[in-house]
Amino acid sequence: MKDIKSMILKIIKDNPGIRYRELLRSLGTVNGILSYHLYMLENEEAIRVEKQGGMTRYYPNSIDKREARIIGMLRIPMVRRIIDFMLVNDGCSLEDIALHVSRSKSTISWHMKRLAEEGIITKYNNLYYIKDKDVITKVLSKYKLVIDKIDVIADNYSNMMDEFRF
């Protein structure tokens, strides 16, 4: 039993912000066993469970809460693309972002609202700005491998779905 807890903790440390289904797939275990051990790890304060935008994510307790919230947002591939664009373009309009990421303005608006709620961006005169570029850059740098893995998974999924379109 201790081995599975150690494995879960290692996966969470290596993949901060991981979701339940990702953990389940990584471990190749059953739902009840994972639920039990996550509950125990949370009670032992080895991990922290954060609910963000309707998603539950798991973090090692060693990660700062602010960083955890940023990681949670950056694990969403579309948000990551938006943030990457905004990091090199100061003061972006909704239209600029939508054009860059090839999505509708309504889709981008939805993401921007979530980013604003998390305190990552701000809006002034119909332009969007990253509130603290240094913090975002630090998180991107510190957890680069984690976020790069997510990009690969998202790209693979997107490519797979493109193959099934008629």
Short mmCIF file of N, CA, C and O in Angstrom, two decimals, residues 22 73-81 84 140 143-159:
data_model
loop_
_atom_site.label_atom_id
_atom_site.label_comp_id
_atom_site.label_asym_id
_atom_site.label_seq_id
_atom_site.Cartn_x
_atom_site.Cartn_y
_atom_site.Cartn_z
N GLU A 22 -5.99 11.84 -15.37
CA GLU A 22 -4.59 11.69 -15.78
C GLU A 22 -3.84 10.80 -14.79
O GLU A 22 -3.04 9.96 -15.18
N MET A 73 -4.03 27.04 -14.74
CA MET A 73 -4.51 27.73 -15.94
C MET A 73 -3.62 27.39 -17.15
O MET A 73 -4.13 27.17 -18.24
N LEU A 74 -2.31 27.35 -16.94
CA LEU A 74 -1.39 27.09 -18.04
C LEU A 74 -1.48 25.65 -18.56
O LEU A 74 -1.03 25.37 -19.66
N ARG A 75 -2.07 24.77 -17.78
CA ARG A 75 -2.25 23.39 -18.23
C ARG A 75 -3.38 23.27 -19.26
O ARG A 75 -3.56 22.24 -19.88
N ILE A 76 -4.13 24.34 -19.45
CA ILE A 76 -5.18 24.37 -20.47
C ILE A 76 -4.51 24.85 -21.77
O ILE A 76 -4.05 26.00 -21.84
N PRO A 77 -4.42 24.00 -22.78
CA PRO A 77 -3.65 24.35 -23.98
C PRO A 77 -4.03 25.70 -24.60
O PRO A 77 -3.14 26.46 -25.00
N MET A 78 -5.32 26.02 -24.68
CA MET A 78 -5.71 27.30 -25.30
C MET A 78 -5.24 28.47 -24.44
O MET A 78 -4.77 29.48 -24.97
N VAL A 79 -5.34 28.35 -23.15
CA VAL A 79 -4.86 29.42 -22.25
C VAL A 79 -3.36 29.58 -22.42
O VAL A 79 -2.86 30.70 -22.47
N ARG A 80 -2.66 28.48 -22.54
CA ARG A 80 -1.21 28.54 -22.72
C ARG A 80 -0.86 29.30 -23.99
O ARG A 80 0.03 30.15 -24.02
N ARG A 81 -1.61 29.06 -25.07
CA ARG A 81 -1.35 29.77 -26.32
C ARG A 81 -1.64 31.26 -26.18
O ARG A 81 -0.90 32.10 -26.70
N ASP A 84 1.19 32.80 -24.03
CA ASP A 84 2.42 32.89 -24.83
C ASP A 84 2.36 34.11 -25.76
O ASP A 84 3.34 34.84 -25.90
N LEU A 140 6.54 29.56 -15.86
CA LEU A 140 6.81 28.88 -17.13
C LEU A 140 8.20 28.27 -17.15
O LEU A 140 8.38 27.14 -17.60
N TYR A 143 8.50 25.27 -14.34
CA TYR A 143 7.73 24.06 -14.62
C TYR A 143 7.64 23.76 -16.11
O TYR A 143 6.70 23.13 -16.57
N LYS A 144 8.66 24.17 -16.85
CA LYS A 144 8.65 24.03 -18.31
C LYS A 144 8.39 22.60 -18.78
O LYS A 144 7.56 22.39 -19.65
N LEU A 145 9.05 21.64 -18.20
CA LEU A 145 8.88 20.26 -18.64
C LEU A 145 7.44 19.79 -18.45
O LEU A 145 6.88 19.11 -19.30
N VAL A 146 6.84 20.17 -17.36
CA VAL A 146 5.46 19.79 -17.09
C VAL A 146 4.55 20.35 -18.17
O VAL A 146 3.74 19.64 -18.75
N ILE A 147 4.69 21.61 -18.46
CA ILE A 147 3.81 22.27 -19.42
C ILE A 147 4.10 21.79 -20.83
O ILE A 147 3.19 21.60 -21.62
N ASP A 148 5.36 21.51 -21.16
CA ASP A 148 5.69 20.98 -22.48
C ASP A 148 5.03 19.62 -22.71
O ASP A 148 4.55 19.33 -23.78
N LYS A 149 5.00 18.76 -21.67
CA LYS A 149 4.35 17.47 -21.79
C LYS A 149 2.87 17.65 -22.10
O LYS A 149 2.31 16.93 -22.90
N ILE A 150 2.26 18.62 -21.49
CA ILE A 150 0.85 18.89 -21.71
C ILE A 150 0.62 19.32 -23.15
O ILE A 150 -0.32 18.88 -23.79
N ASP A 151 1.51 20.17 -23.66
CA ASP A 151 1.39 20.62 -25.04
C ASP A 151 1.46 19.43 -26.00
O ASP A 151 0.71 19.36 -26.96
N VAL A 152 2.37 18.50 -25.76
CA VAL A 152 2.52 17.33 -26.62
C VAL A 152 1.25 16.49 -26.58
O VAL A 152 0.74 16.07 -27.62
N ILE A 153 0.71 16.27 -25.39
CA ILE A 153 -0.52 15.49 -25.25
C ILE A 153 -1.66 16.18 -25.99
O ILE A 153 -2.41 15.55 -26.74
N ALA A 154 -1.79 17.49 -25.79
CA ALA A 154 -2.87 18.24 -26.44
C ALA A 154 -2.71 18.22 -27.95
O ALA A 154 -3.69 18.05 -28.68
N ASP A 155 -1.47 18.38 -28.44
CA ASP A 155 -1.23 18.35 -29.88
C ASP A 155 -1.56 16.98 -30.46
O ASP A 155 -2.17 16.88 -31.52
N ASN A 156 -1.17 15.92 -29.75
CA ASN A 156 -1.47 14.57 -30.22
C ASN A 156 -2.97 14.34 -30.29
O ASN A 156 -3.48 13.76 -31.24
N TYR A 157 -3.69 14.80 -29.28
CA TYR A 157 -5.14 14.66 -29.25
C TYR A 157 -5.78 15.44 -30.41
O TYR A 157 -6.63 14.94 -31.12
N SER A 158 -5.29 16.66 -30.59
CA SER A 158 -5.82 17.50 -31.67
C SER A 158 -5.57 16.85 -33.03
O SER A 158 -6.46 16.82 -33.89
N ASN A 159 -4.38 16.32 -33.23
CA ASN A 159 -4.05 15.65 -34.49
C ASN A 159 -4.93 14.42 -34.71
O ASN A 159 -5.39 14.16 -35.81
#
